Amino acid sequence: METSDERYAGYAEAMAEQRIALQPALVKNARFLQEKSFEATRELLQARNRPTAIFVCNELMASGCIHALKEARLRIPQDISFISFDDTVWAEYLDPPITCVSQPSYSMGMLAFDYLLGQIHGHRRTARPQEEVVMKTRLVIRGSCAKINGA
């Protein structure tokens, strides 16, 4: 399964848990690219039923989306809430700081390095390339999401 498919599945599961119907028109494939995210955000903002929140799947998409929101003169979170997958080094320094789904990037890099080193040296102690490793993510709540229903 591709990363984008897994992230979409997580989104769909979270929506189902909250009993919120999926609206396919509000889902855009920006292929993890800044410019595509900028264009997709502009499309979403022109929709008759503009979204109240946007979730993007990586830091490049976050910068494209934020650019489009600023261009439209929308304030985060007063006008629209914003969440990004990837807890970039700059996310906490923006105004407002960005709520993110954080993944253990350092651990992922070390694991990939171990796999590569094992392949170079022909060690069998490392996991096979087709082995799936799932690492836990965590939600880092910052200031980019508006509170709803007094929560």
PDB file of C-alpha atoms in Angstrom:
ATOM      1  CA  MET A   1       0.000   0.000   0.000  1.00  0.00           C
ATOM      2  CA  GLU A   2       1.306   3.445  -0.908  1.00  0.00           C
ATOM      3  CA  THR A   3       1.935   6.073   1.778  1.00  0.00           C
ATOM      4  CA  SER A   4      -0.815   8.293   0.373  1.00  0.00           C
ATOM      5  CA  ASP A   5      -3.277   5.390   0.503  1.00  0.00           C
ATOM      6  CA  GLU A   6      -2.359   4.677   4.126  1.00  0.00           C
ATOM      7  CA  ARG A   7      -2.791   8.305   5.113  1.00  0.00           C
ATOM      8  CA  TYR A   8      -6.139   8.478   3.325  1.00  0.00           C
ATOM      9  CA  ALA A   9      -7.232   5.287   5.132  1.00  0.00           C
ATOM     10  CA  GLY A  10      -6.294   6.929   8.452  1.00  0.00           C
ATOM     11  CA  TYR A  11      -8.301  10.012   7.511  1.00  0.00           C
ATOM     12  CA  ALA A  12     -11.313   7.893   6.542  1.00  0.00           C
ATOM     13  CA  GLU A  13     -11.061   5.911   9.786  1.00  0.00           C
ATOM     14  CA  ALA A  14     -10.876   9.098  11.887  1.00  0.00           C
ATOM     15  CA  MET A  15     -13.890  10.549  10.093  1.00  0.00           C
ATOM     16  CA  ALA A  16     -15.842   7.325  10.636  1.00  0.00           C
ATOM     17  CA  GLU A  17     -14.937   7.298  14.345  1.00  0.00           C
ATOM     18  CA  GLN A  18     -16.394  10.804  14.636  1.00  0.00           C
ATOM     19  CA  ARG A  19     -19.431   9.817  12.556  1.00  0.00           C
ATOM     20  CA  ILE A  20     -18.600  12.387   9.888  1.00  0.00           C
ATOM     21  CA  ALA A  21     -19.498  11.432   6.328  1.00  0.00           C
ATOM     22  CA  LEU A  22     -16.688  11.501   3.796  1.00  0.00           C
ATOM     23  CA  GLN A  23     -17.099  14.085   1.072  1.00  0.00           C
ATOM     24  CA  PRO A  24     -15.012  12.977  -1.930  1.00  0.00           C
ATOM     25  CA  ALA A  25     -15.174  16.476  -3.450  1.00  0.00           C
ATOM     26  CA  LEU A  26     -13.153  17.741  -0.479  1.00  0.00           C
ATOM     27  CA  VAL A  27     -10.294  15.282  -1.085  1.00  0.00           C
ATOM     28  CA  LYS A  28      -7.603  16.400  -3.526  1.00  0.00           C
ATOM     29  CA  ASN A  29      -4.555  14.460  -4.665  1.00  0.00           C
ATOM     30  CA  ALA A  30      -1.628  16.863  -4.636  1.00  0.00           C
ATOM     31  CA  ARG A  31       0.957  14.088  -5.038  1.00  0.00           C
ATOM     32  CA  PHE A  32       2.916  15.353  -2.014  1.00  0.00           C
ATOM     33  CA  LEU A  33       3.975  18.441  -4.004  1.00  0.00           C
ATOM     34  CA  GLN A  34       3.981  22.097  -2.940  1.00  0.00           C
ATOM     35  CA  GLU A  35       2.614  23.555  -6.187  1.00  0.00           C
ATOM     36  CA  LYS A  36      -0.095  20.881  -6.508  1.00  0.00           C
ATOM     37  CA  SER A  37      -1.133  21.561  -2.916  1.00  0.00           C
ATOM     38  CA  PHE A  38      -1.327  25.280  -3.642  1.00  0.00           C
ATOM     39  CA  GLU A  39      -3.584  24.598  -6.657  1.00  0.00           C
ATOM     40  CA  ALA A  40      -5.718  22.059  -4.773  1.00  0.00           C
ATOM     41  CA  THR A  41      -6.219  24.478  -1.880  1.00  0.00           C
ATOM     42  CA  ARG A  42      -7.309  27.223  -4.266  1.00  0.00           C
ATOM     43  CA  GLU A  43      -9.876  24.808  -5.754  1.00  0.00           C
ATOM     44  CA  LEU A  44     -11.178  23.884  -2.308  1.00  0.00           C
ATOM     45  CA  LEU A  45     -11.523  27.544  -1.344  1.00  0.00           C
ATOM     46  CA  GLN A  46     -13.605  28.256  -4.453  1.00  0.00           C
ATOM     47  CA  ALA A  47     -16.087  25.464  -3.659  1.00  0.00           C
ATOM     48  CA  ARG A  48     -19.630  26.427  -2.728  1.00  0.00           C
ATOM     49  CA  ASN A  49     -19.265  24.618   0.600  1.00  0.00           C
ATOM     50  CA  ARG A  50     -15.746  25.639   1.513  1.00  0.00           C
ATOM     51  CA  PRO A  51     -14.107  23.337   4.092  1.00  0.00           C
ATOM     52  CA  THR A  52     -13.707  24.487   7.679  1.00  0.00           C
ATOM     53  CA  ALA A  53     -10.431  22.582   8.041  1.00  0.00           C
ATOM     54  CA  ILE A  54      -7.662  21.287   5.803  1.00  0.00           C
ATOM     55  CA  PHE A  55      -5.356  18.347   6.476  1.00  0.00           C
ATOM     56  CA  VAL A  56      -2.292  17.910   4.262  1.00  0.00           C
ATOM     57  CA  CYS A  57      -0.053  14.873   4.035  1.00  0.00           C
ATOM     58  CA  ASN A  58       3.456  16.319   4.225  1.00  0.00           C
ATOM     59  CA  GLU A  59       5.482  19.471   4.797  1.00  0.00           C
ATOM     60  CA  LEU A  60       5.742  20.431   1.108  1.00  0.00           C
ATOM     61  CA  MET A  61       1.981  20.297   0.834  1.00  0.00           C
ATOM     62  CA  ALA A  62       1.732  22.322   4.055  1.00  0.00           C
ATOM     63  CA  SER A  63       3.740  25.187   2.583  1.00  0.00           C
ATOM     64  CA  GLY A  64       1.677  25.196  -0.622  1.00  0.00           C
ATOM     65  CA  CYS A  65      -1.584  25.128   1.301  1.00  0.00           C
ATOM     66  CA  ILE A  66      -0.551  27.870   3.719  1.00  0.00           C
ATOM     67  CA  HIS A  67       0.494  30.020   0.758  1.00  0.00           C
ATOM     68  CA  ALA A  68      -2.965  29.618  -0.812  1.00  0.00           C
ATOM     69  CA  LEU A  69      -4.704  30.359   2.505  1.00  0.00           C
ATOM     70  CA  LYS A  70      -2.634  33.528   2.940  1.00  0.00           C
ATOM     71  CA  GLU A  71      -3.337  34.539  -0.662  1.00  0.00           C
ATOM     72  CA  ALA A  72      -7.074  34.182   0.089  1.00  0.00           C
ATOM     73  CA  ARG A  73      -6.550  36.275   3.240  1.00  0.00           C
ATOM     74  CA  LEU A  74      -7.857  33.489   5.465  1.00  0.00           C
ATOM     75  CA  ARG A  75      -6.696  33.405   9.061  1.00  0.00           C
ATOM     76  CA  ILE A  76      -5.641  30.141  10.689  1.00  0.00           C
ATOM     77  CA  PRO A  77      -7.532  29.021  12.832  1.00  0.00           C
ATOM     78  CA  GLN A  78     -10.143  31.803  12.954  1.00  0.00           C
ATOM     79  CA  ASP A  79     -11.320  31.233   9.374  1.00  0.00           C
ATOM     80  CA  ILE A  80     -10.023  27.722   8.696  1.00  0.00           C
ATOM     81  CA  SER A  81      -8.266  25.082  10.776  1.00  0.00           C
ATOM     82  CA  PHE A  82      -5.082  23.477   9.500  1.00  0.00           C
ATOM     83  CA  ILE A  83      -3.229  20.235  10.269  1.00  0.00           C
ATOM     84  CA  SER A  84      -0.185  18.745   8.591  1.00  0.00           C
ATOM     85  CA  PHE A  85       1.331  15.296   8.558  1.00  0.00           C
ATOM     86  CA  ASP A  86       5.038  15.736   9.358  1.00  0.00           C
ATOM     87  CA  ASP A  87       6.185  17.756  12.313  1.00  0.00           C
ATOM     88  CA  THR A  88       8.663  19.962  10.532  1.00  0.00           C
ATOM     89  CA  VAL A  89      11.236  22.023  12.392  1.00  0.00           C
ATOM     90  CA  TRP A  90       9.418  25.210  11.389  1.00  0.00           C
ATOM     91  CA  ALA A  91       5.862  24.146  12.317  1.00  0.00           C
ATOM     92  CA  GLU A  92       6.078  25.307  15.913  1.00  0.00           C
ATOM     93  CA  TYR A  93       7.534  28.693  14.933  1.00  0.00           C
ATOM     94  CA  LEU A  94       4.775  29.807  12.573  1.00  0.00           C
ATOM     95  CA  ASP A  95       1.989  32.072  13.720  1.00  0.00           C
ATOM     96  CA  PRO A  96      -0.020  30.209  14.732  1.00  0.00           C
ATOM     97  CA  PRO A  97       2.083  27.119  15.444  1.00  0.00           C
ATOM     98  CA  ILE A  98       0.891  24.237  13.252  1.00  0.00           C
ATOM     99  CA  THR A  99      -0.849  21.167  14.657  1.00  0.00           C
ATOM    100  CA  CYS A 100       0.860  18.113  13.193  1.00  0.00           C
ATOM    101  CA  VAL A 101       0.860  14.360  13.061  1.00  0.00           C
ATOM    102  CA  SER A 102       4.428  13.608  14.057  1.00  0.00           C
ATOM    103  CA  GLN A 103       6.281  10.508  12.962  1.00  0.00           C
ATOM    104  CA  PRO A 104       9.564   9.226  14.404  1.00  0.00           C
ATOM    105  CA  SER A 105      11.749  10.490  11.551  1.00  0.00           C
ATOM    106  CA  TYR A 106      15.044   9.843  13.324  1.00  0.00           C
ATOM    107  CA  SER A 107      14.085   6.242  14.128  1.00  0.00           C
ATOM    108  CA  MET A 108      12.875   5.735  10.560  1.00  0.00           C
ATOM    109  CA  GLY A 109      16.178   7.014   9.209  1.00  0.00           C
ATOM    110  CA  MET A 110      18.209   4.822  11.561  1.00  0.00           C
ATOM    111  CA  LEU A 111      16.178   1.750  10.601  1.00  0.00           C
ATOM    112  CA  ALA A 112      16.633   2.506   6.902  1.00  0.00           C
ATOM    113  CA  PHE A 113      20.364   2.977   7.478  1.00  0.00           C
ATOM    114  CA  ASP A 114      20.576  -0.368   9.302  1.00  0.00           C
ATOM    115  CA  TYR A 115      18.752  -2.083   6.429  1.00  0.00           C
ATOM    116  CA  LEU A 116      21.063  -0.490   3.878  1.00  0.00           C
ATOM    117  CA  LEU A 117      24.183  -1.344   5.846  1.00  0.00           C
ATOM    118  CA  GLY A 118      22.959  -4.911   6.198  1.00  0.00           C
ATOM    119  CA  GLN A 119      22.408  -5.133   2.456  1.00  0.00           C
ATOM    120  CA  ILE A 120      25.873  -3.730   1.717  1.00  0.00           C
ATOM    121  CA  HIS A 121      27.561  -6.197   4.057  1.00  0.00           C
ATOM    122  CA  GLY A 122      25.246  -9.102   3.242  1.00  0.00           C
ATOM    123  CA  HIS A 123      24.077  -9.517   6.832  1.00  0.00           C
ATOM    124  CA  ARG A 124      20.983 -11.579   7.408  1.00  0.00           C
ATOM    125  CA  ARG A 125      20.351  -9.975  10.817  1.00  0.00           C
ATOM    126  CA  THR A 126      18.536  -7.048   9.282  1.00  0.00           C
ATOM    127  CA  ALA A 127      14.922  -7.194   8.184  1.00  0.00           C
ATOM    128  CA  ARG A 128      14.122  -8.193   4.641  1.00  0.00           C
ATOM    129  CA  PRO A 129      13.268  -5.231   2.353  1.00  0.00           C
ATOM    130  CA  GLN A 130       9.705  -6.511   1.933  1.00  0.00           C
ATOM    131  CA  GLU A 131       9.143  -6.685   5.697  1.00  0.00           C
ATOM    132  CA  GLU A 132       6.640  -4.112   6.893  1.00  0.00           C
ATOM    133  CA  VAL A 133       7.608  -2.005   9.892  1.00  0.00           C
ATOM    134  CA  VAL A 134       4.957   0.234  11.428  1.00  0.00           C
ATOM    135  CA  MET A 135       6.050   3.009  13.746  1.00  0.00           C
ATOM    136  CA  LYS A 136       3.689   4.976  15.939  1.00  0.00           C
ATOM    137  CA  THR A 137       2.722   8.530  15.151  1.00  0.00           C
ATOM    138  CA  ARG A 138       1.476  11.108  17.618  1.00  0.00           C
ATOM    139  CA  LEU A 139      -0.701  14.169  17.330  1.00  0.00           C
ATOM    140  CA  VAL A 140       1.086  17.367  18.358  1.00  0.00           C
ATOM    141  CA  ILE A 141      -1.625  19.889  19.151  1.00  0.00           C
ATOM    142  CA  ARG A 142      -0.667  23.491  18.597  1.00  0.00           C
ATOM    143  CA  GLY A 143      -2.600  26.622  17.667  1.00  0.00           C
ATOM    144  CA  SER A 144      -3.766  26.004  14.101  1.00  0.00           C
ATOM    145  CA  CYS A 145      -7.078  24.316  14.927  1.00  0.00           C
ATOM    146  CA  ALA A 146     -10.177  26.107  16.131  1.00  0.00           C
ATOM    147  CA  LYS A 147     -12.111  24.578  18.986  1.00  0.00           C
ATOM    148  CA  ILE A 148     -15.571  23.343  18.126  1.00  0.00           C
ATOM    149  CA  ASN A 149     -18.578  22.765  20.339  1.00  0.00           C
ATOM    150  CA  GLY A 150     -16.755  24.264  23.316  1.00  0.00           C
ATOM    151  CA  ALA A 151     -14.153  21.470  23.296  1.00  0.00           C
TER     152      ALA A 151
END
